[in-house]
Coordinates of C-alpha atoms in Angstrom, one line a residue:
Chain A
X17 CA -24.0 94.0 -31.4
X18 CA -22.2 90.7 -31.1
X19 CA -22.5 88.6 -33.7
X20 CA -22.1 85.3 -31.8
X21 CA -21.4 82.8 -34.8
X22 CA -19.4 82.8 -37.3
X23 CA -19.1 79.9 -40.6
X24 CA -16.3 80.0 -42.9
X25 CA -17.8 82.5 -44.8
X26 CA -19.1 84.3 -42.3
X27 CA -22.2 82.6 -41.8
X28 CA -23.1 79.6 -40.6
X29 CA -26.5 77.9 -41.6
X30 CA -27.6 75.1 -39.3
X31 CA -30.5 72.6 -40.2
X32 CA -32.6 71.2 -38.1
X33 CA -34.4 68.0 -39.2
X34 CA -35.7 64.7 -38.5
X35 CA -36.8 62.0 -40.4
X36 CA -40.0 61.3 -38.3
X37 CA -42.3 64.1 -37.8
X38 CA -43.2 65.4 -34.1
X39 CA -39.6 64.4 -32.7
X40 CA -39.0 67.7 -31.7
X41 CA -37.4 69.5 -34.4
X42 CA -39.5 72.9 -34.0
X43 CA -38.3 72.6 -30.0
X44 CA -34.3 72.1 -30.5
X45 CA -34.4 74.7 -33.5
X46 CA -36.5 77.1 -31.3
X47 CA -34.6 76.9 -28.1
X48 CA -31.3 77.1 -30.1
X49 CA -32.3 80.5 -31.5
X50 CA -33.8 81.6 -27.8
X51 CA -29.9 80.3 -25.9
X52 CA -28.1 81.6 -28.5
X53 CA -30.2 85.2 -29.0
X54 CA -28.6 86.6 -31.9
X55 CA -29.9 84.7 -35.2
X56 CA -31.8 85.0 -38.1
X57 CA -34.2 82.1 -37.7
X58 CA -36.5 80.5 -40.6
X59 CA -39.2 77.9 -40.7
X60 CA -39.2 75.8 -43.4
X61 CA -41.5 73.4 -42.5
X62 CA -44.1 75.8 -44.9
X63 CA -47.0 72.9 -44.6
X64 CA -46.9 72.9 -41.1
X65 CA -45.1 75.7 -39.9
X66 CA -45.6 76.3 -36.0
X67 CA -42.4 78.2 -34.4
X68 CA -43.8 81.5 -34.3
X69 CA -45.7 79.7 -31.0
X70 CA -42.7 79.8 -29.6
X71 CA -40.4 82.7 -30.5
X72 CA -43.5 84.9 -30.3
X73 CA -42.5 87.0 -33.3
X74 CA -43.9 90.4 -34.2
X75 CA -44.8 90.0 -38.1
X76 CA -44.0 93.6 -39.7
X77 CA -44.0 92.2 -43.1
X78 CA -46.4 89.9 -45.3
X79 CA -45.4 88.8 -48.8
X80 CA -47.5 86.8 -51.0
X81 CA -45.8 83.8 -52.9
X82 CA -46.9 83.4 -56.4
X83 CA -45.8 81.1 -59.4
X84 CA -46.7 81.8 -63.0
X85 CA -49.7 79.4 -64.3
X86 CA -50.3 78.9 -68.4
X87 CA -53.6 79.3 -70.1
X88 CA -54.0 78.7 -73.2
X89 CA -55.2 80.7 -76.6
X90 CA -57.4 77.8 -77.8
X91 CA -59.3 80.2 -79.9
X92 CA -56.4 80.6 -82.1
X93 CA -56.9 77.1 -83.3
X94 CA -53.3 76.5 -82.0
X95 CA -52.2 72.8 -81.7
X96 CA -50.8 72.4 -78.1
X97 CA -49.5 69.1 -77.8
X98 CA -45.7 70.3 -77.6
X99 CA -47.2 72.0 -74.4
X100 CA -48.7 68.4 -73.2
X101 CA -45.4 66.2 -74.2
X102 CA -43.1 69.2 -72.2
X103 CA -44.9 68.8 -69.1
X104 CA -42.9 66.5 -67.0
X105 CA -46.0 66.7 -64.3
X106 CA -48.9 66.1 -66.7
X107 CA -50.4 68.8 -66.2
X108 CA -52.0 69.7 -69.7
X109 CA -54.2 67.3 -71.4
X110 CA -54.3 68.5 -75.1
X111 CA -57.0 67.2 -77.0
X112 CA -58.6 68.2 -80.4
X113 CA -60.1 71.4 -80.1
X114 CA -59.5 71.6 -76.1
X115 CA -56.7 71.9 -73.8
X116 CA -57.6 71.0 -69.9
X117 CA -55.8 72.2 -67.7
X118 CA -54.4 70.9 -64.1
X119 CA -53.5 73.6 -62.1
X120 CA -52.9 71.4 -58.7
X121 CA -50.4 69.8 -60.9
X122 CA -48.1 72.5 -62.1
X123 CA -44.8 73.3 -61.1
X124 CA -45.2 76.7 -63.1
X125 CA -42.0 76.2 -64.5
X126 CA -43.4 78.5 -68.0
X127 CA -41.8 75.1 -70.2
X128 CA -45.2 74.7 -72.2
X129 CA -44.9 78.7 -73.1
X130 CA -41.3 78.3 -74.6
X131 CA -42.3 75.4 -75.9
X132 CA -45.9 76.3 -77.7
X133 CA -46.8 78.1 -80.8
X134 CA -45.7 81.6 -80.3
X135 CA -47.8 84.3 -78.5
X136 CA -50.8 81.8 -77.7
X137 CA -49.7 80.4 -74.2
X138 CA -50.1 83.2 -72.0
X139 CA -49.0 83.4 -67.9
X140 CA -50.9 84.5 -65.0
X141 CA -49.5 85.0 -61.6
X142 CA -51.0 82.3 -59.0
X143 CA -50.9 82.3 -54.8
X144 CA -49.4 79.3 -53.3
X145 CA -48.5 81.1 -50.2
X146 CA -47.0 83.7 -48.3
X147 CA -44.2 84.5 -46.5
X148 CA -44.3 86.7 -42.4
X149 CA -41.3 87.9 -41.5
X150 CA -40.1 90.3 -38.3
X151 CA -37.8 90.4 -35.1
X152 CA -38.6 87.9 -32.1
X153 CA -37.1 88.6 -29.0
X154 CA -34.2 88.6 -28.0
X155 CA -32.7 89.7 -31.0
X156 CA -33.6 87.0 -33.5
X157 CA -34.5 87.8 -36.8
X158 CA -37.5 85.8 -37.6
X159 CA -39.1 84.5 -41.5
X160 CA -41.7 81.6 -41.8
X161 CA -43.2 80.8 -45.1
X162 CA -46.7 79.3 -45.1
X163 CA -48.3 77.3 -47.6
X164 CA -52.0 77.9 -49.1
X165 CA -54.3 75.1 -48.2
X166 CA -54.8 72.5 -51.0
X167 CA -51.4 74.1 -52.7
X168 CA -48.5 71.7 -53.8
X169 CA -45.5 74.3 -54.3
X170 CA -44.1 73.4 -51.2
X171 CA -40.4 74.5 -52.6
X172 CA -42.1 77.4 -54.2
X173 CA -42.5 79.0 -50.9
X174 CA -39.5 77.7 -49.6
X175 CA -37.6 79.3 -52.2
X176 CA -39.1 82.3 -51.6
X177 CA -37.2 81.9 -47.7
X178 CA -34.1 81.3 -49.2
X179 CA -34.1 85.3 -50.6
X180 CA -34.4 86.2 -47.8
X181 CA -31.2 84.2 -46.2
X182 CA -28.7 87.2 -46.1
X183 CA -27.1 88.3 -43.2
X184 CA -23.7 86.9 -41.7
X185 CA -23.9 85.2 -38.3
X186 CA -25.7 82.3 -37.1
X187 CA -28.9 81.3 -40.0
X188 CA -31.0 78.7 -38.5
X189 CA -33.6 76.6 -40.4
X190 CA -36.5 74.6 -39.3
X191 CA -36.9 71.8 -41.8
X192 CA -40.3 70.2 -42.6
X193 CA -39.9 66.2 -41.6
X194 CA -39.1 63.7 -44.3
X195 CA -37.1 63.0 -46.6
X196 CA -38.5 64.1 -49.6
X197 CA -38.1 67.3 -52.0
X198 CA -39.2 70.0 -49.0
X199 CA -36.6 68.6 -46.7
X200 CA -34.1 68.3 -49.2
X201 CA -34.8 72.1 -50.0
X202 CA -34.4 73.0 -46.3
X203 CA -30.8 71.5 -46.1
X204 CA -28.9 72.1 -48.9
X205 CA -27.2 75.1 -48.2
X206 CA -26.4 74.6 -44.3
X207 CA -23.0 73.8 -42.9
X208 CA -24.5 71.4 -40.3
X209 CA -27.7 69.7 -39.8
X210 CA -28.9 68.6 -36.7
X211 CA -31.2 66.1 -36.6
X212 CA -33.6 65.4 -33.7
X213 CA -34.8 61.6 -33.3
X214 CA -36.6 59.4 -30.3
X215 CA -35.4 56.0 -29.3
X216 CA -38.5 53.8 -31.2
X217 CA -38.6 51.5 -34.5
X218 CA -40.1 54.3 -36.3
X219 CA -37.6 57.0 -35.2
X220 CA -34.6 54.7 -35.7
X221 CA -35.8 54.1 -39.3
X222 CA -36.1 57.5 -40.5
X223 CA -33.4 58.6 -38.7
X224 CA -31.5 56.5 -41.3
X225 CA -33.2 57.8 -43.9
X226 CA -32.1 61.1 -43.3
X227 CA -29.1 60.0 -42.5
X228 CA -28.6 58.7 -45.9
X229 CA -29.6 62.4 -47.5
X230 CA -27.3 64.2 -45.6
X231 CA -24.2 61.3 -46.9
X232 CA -25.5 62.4 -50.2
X233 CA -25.1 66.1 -49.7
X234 CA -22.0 65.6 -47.7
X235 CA -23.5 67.5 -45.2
X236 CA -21.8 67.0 -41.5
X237 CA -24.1 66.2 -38.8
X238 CA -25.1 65.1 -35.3
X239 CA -27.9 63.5 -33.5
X240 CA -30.2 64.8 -30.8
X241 CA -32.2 62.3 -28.5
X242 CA -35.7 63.6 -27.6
X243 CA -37.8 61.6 -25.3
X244 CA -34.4 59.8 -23.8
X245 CA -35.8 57.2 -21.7
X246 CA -38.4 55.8 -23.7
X247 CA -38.1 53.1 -26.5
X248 CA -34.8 51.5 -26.4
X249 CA -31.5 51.8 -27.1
X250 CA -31.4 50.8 -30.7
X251 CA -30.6 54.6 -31.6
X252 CA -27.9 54.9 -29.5
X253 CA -26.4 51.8 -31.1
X254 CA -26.5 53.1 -34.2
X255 CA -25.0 56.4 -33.8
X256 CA -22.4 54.9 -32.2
X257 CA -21.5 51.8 -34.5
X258 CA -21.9 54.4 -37.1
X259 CA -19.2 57.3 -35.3
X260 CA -22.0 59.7 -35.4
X261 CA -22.1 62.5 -32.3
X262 CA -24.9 62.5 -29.8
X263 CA -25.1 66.1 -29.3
X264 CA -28.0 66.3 -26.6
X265 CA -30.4 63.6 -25.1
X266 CA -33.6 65.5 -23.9
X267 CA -35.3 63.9 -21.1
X268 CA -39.1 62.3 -21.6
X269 CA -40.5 64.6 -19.1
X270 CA -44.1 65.5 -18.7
X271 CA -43.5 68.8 -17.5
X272 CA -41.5 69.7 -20.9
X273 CA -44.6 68.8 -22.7
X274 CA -46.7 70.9 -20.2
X275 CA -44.3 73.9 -21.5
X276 CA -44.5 73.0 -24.9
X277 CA -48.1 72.6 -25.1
X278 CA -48.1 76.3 -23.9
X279 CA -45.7 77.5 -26.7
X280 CA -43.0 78.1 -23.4
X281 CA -39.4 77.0 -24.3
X282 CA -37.4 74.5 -23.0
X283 CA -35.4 77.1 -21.1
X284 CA -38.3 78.4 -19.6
X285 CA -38.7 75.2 -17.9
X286 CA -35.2 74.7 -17.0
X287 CA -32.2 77.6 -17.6
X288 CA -29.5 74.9 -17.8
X289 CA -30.4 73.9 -21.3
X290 CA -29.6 77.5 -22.5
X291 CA -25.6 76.7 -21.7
X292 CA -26.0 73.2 -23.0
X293 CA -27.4 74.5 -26.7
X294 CA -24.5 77.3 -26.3
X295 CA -22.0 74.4 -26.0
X296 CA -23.9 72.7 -28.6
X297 CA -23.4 75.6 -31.1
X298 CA -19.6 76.0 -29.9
X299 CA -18.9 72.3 -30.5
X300 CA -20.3 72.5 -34.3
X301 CA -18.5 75.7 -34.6
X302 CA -15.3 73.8 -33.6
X303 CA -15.8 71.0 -35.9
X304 CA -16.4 72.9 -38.7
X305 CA -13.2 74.9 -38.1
X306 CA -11.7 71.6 -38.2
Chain B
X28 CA -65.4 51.5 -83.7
X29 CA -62.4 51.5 -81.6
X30 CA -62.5 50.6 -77.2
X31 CA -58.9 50.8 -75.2
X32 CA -59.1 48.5 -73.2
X33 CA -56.4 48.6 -70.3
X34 CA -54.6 45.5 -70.5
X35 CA -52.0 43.2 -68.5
X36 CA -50.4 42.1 -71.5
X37 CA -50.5 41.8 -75.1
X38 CA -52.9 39.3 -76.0
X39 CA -56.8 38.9 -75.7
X40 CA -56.0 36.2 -73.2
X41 CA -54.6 39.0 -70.9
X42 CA -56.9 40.5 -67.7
X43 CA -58.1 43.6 -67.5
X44 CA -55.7 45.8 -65.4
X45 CA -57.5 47.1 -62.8
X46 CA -55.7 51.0 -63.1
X47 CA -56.5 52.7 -66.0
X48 CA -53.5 55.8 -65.9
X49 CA -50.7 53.1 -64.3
X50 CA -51.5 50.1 -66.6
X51 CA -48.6 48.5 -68.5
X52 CA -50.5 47.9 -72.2
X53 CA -53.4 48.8 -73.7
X54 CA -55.5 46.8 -76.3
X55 CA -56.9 49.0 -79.0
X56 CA -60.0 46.7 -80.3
X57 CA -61.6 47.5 -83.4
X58 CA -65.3 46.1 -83.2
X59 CA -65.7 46.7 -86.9
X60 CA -63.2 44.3 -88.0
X61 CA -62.3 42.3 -84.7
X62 CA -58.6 43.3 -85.5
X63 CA -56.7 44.4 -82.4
X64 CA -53.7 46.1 -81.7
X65 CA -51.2 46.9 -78.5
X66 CA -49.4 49.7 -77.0
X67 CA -47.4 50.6 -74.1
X68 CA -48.6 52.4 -71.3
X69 CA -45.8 54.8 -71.9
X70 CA -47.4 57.1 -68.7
X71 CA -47.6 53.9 -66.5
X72 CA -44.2 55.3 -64.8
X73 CA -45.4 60.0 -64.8
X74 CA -44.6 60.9 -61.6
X75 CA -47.9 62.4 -61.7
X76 CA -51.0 63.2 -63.7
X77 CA -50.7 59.4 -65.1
X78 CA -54.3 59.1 -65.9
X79 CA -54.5 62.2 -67.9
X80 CA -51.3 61.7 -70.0
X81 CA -52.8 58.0 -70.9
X82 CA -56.3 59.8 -71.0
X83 CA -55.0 62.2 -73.8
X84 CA -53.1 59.3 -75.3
X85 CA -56.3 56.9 -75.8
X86 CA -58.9 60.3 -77.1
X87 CA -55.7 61.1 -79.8
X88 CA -55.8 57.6 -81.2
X89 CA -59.2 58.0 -82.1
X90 CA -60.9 55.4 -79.4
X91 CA -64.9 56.1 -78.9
X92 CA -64.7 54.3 -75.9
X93 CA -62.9 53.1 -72.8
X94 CA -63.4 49.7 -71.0
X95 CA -61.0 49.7 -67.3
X96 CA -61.1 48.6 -64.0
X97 CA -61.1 52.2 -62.1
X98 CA -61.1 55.2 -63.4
X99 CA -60.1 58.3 -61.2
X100 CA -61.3 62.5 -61.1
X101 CA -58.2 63.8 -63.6
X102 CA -58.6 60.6 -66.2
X103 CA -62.0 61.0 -66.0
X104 CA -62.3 64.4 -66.8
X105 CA -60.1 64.3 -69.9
X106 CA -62.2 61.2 -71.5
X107 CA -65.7 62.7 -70.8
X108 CA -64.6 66.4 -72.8
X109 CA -63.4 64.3 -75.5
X110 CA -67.1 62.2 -75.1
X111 CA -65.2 59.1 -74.4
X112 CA -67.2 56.2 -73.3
X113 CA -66.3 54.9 -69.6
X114 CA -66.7 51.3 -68.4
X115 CA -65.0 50.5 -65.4
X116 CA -65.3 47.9 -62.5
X117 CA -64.2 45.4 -65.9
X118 CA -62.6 42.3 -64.5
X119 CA -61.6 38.7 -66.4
X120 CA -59.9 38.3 -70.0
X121 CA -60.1 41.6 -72.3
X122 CA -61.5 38.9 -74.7
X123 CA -64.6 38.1 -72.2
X124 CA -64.7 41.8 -72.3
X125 CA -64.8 42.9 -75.4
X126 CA -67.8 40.2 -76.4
X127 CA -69.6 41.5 -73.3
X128 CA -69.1 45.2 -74.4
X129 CA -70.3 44.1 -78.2
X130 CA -73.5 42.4 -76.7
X131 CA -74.3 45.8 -74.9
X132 CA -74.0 44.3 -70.8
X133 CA -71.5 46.4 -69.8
X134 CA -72.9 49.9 -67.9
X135 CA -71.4 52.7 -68.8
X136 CA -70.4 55.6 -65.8
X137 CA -70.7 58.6 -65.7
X138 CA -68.5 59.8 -62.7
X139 CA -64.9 58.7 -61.4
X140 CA -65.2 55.5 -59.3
X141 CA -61.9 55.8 -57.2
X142 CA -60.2 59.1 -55.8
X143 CA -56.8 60.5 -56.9
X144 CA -53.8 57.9 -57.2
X145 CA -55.5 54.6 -56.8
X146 CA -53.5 53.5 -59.2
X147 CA -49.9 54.8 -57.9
X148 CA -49.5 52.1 -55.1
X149 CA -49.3 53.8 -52.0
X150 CA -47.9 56.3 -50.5
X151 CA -49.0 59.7 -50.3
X152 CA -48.9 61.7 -47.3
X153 CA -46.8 64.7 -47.4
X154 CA -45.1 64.5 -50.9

């Protein structure tokens, strides 16, 4: 089998995120893996995670998520207020002869067990989420992680993805919208991030946003334009006052959003975009060698 | 007896501050002796779980009663184990206050009277 892409070190991890949420990141990720064929393919976007209506995966393997939660020994007459003072997320409330306990609150980092008087803060594992992984076609290797309702560990299950990022050739990574910690999480380790805006106020802004992660991460990137034709031209502006590359503009078409809404591709609807994300993956490949 | 009041300042001329977990001082009154003294909110800044750092703060210093603005589920539930006293929807001077709370007119709760991060200014969402 031919493994179409290659990073420096043998694999190349692409990111795809946004800023604004519904631009179309699941769509350009998606229909990369589908024109491209040979990936592994994980979505990160663990609160929301919706890409599997798309590739159509068949899930061979579930694996539960879990972090380690404290409970304390009270009846030992243990004072637990190094437990309380450690925990950077207030989770424990240590009082006189009670410690409450926050669960929606902890990280389950195990701090207030180093920290407490030994052998009375004990650990119990804790679902946050899980993890489905198996093959889509046409040969695409496909994991998503999904979060537990009412659960906070976002990177918990995320981190639980990146285990499973192993194989050489192309890795691409569906990134939860934002800015914040999960996005962050979903684009640290890629050689590229592409990130999918429209041409409004609101996707202009957090285009910038993300923008200004990636700069921090010195992460290269380029833009694609979803919706072109709608809006104005404010984010074409700034990519270009700014040197950043357009990579695609995607037309505001309502028979693309028929296809979507049936979990059909982009290529589905029209085989010329399969060349253009080819060429798109060729071009990055090219700057990166660069 | 000892009442936290949250506080905007220092003094007994200061307001009320309406967020219990995310105020900047608070006045520790003692009605026994009408002496007072201040401290800094040092949770006021906690990512999260403001109101039940401060909460554990205010039941450790040996207060038998709260006087606030708004009081959410977390706070809440730390000052009701410890039998804390809770009056909240407290506006005007902690000094107005505090002689309202001595002649018995302010109503005690017994439930949280805002959700979770009232206080926090915003936000929210997807974290």
């Amino acid at each position: 089998m031919e493994v179409v892409a290659e990073g420096v070190d043998g694999k190349l991890i692409i990111s795809v995120a946004s800023g604004k949420g519904g631009t179309g990141k699941t769509t350009v990720a998606s229909n990369l893996a589908l024109s491209v064929g040979y990936c592994q393919f994980l979505d990160y976007d663990v609160e929301a995670p919706n890409s599997n209506f798309f590739l159509k995966p068949e899930i061979k393997h579930v694996q539960k998520v879990t972090i380690k939660h404290p409970y304390f020994l009270t009846e030992t007459g243990a004072d637990f207020s190094a437990c309380a003072d450690f925990c950077h997320y207030n989770a424990i409330a240590a009082l006189k002869d009670e410690v409450i306990f926050f669960p929606e609150l902890c990280h389950g980092c195990g701090g207030c067990k180093l920290v407490g008087p030994k052998g009375t803060v004990r650990e119990k594992d804790v679902v946050v989420g899980e993890i489905r992984k198996g093959p889509a076609k046409p040969n695409i290797d496909f994991s998503m992680g999904d979060l537990k309702p009412g659960s906070m560990r976002t990177t918990s299950v995320q981190n639980a993805l990146d285990k499973l990022i192993t194989k050489d050739g192309l890795v691409i990574i569906d990134s939860p919208p934002g800015t914040s910690c999960a996005m962050v999480f979903a684009v640290k380790d890629c050689d590229y991030c592409i990130l999918v805006t429209e041409p409004t106020p609101y996707g202009l802004n957090d285009l910038e946003l993300s923008v200004g992660v990636l700069e921090k991460l010195n992460k290269p990137f380029g833009v694609i334009i979803n919706r072109d034709g709608i809006g104005d031209n404010k984010v074409e502006e700034y990519c270009n006052k700014n040197y950043i590359q357009i990579l695609a503009k995607i037309p505001n078409d309502r028979e693309i959003a028929k296809y979507y809404s049936r979990g059909d591709s982009l290529i589905d609807y029209d085989s010329s975009w399969k060349k253009k994300f080819e060429n798109i993956l060729k071009g990055i490949e090219k700057e990166l060698q660069t | 007896m000892i009442v936290a009041i949250s506080s905007s300042g220092t003094s007994l001329d200061s307001n009320v501050d309406q967020r219990f977990g995310r105020c900047p001082y608070f006045i520790f009154y003692n009605t026994d002796n009408d002496n007072f003294e201040f401290a800094e909110n040092e949770s006021r800044q906690a990512m999260g779980g403001a109101g039940i750092q401060t909460g554990q703060m205010i039941a450790n210093k040996g207060a038998k009663a709260v006087i606030t603005g708004n009081v959410g589920p977390n706070a809440f539930r730390v000052l009701a184990s410890t039998n804390l006293k809770v009056y909240s929807g407290i506006t005007g001077s902690i000094r107005d206050a505090v002689e309202k709370f001595k002649k018995g007119e302010l109503k005690e709760i017994s439930g949280p009277d805002v959700g979770s991060h009232f206080g926090s200014g915003g936000g929210g969402g997807r974290w």
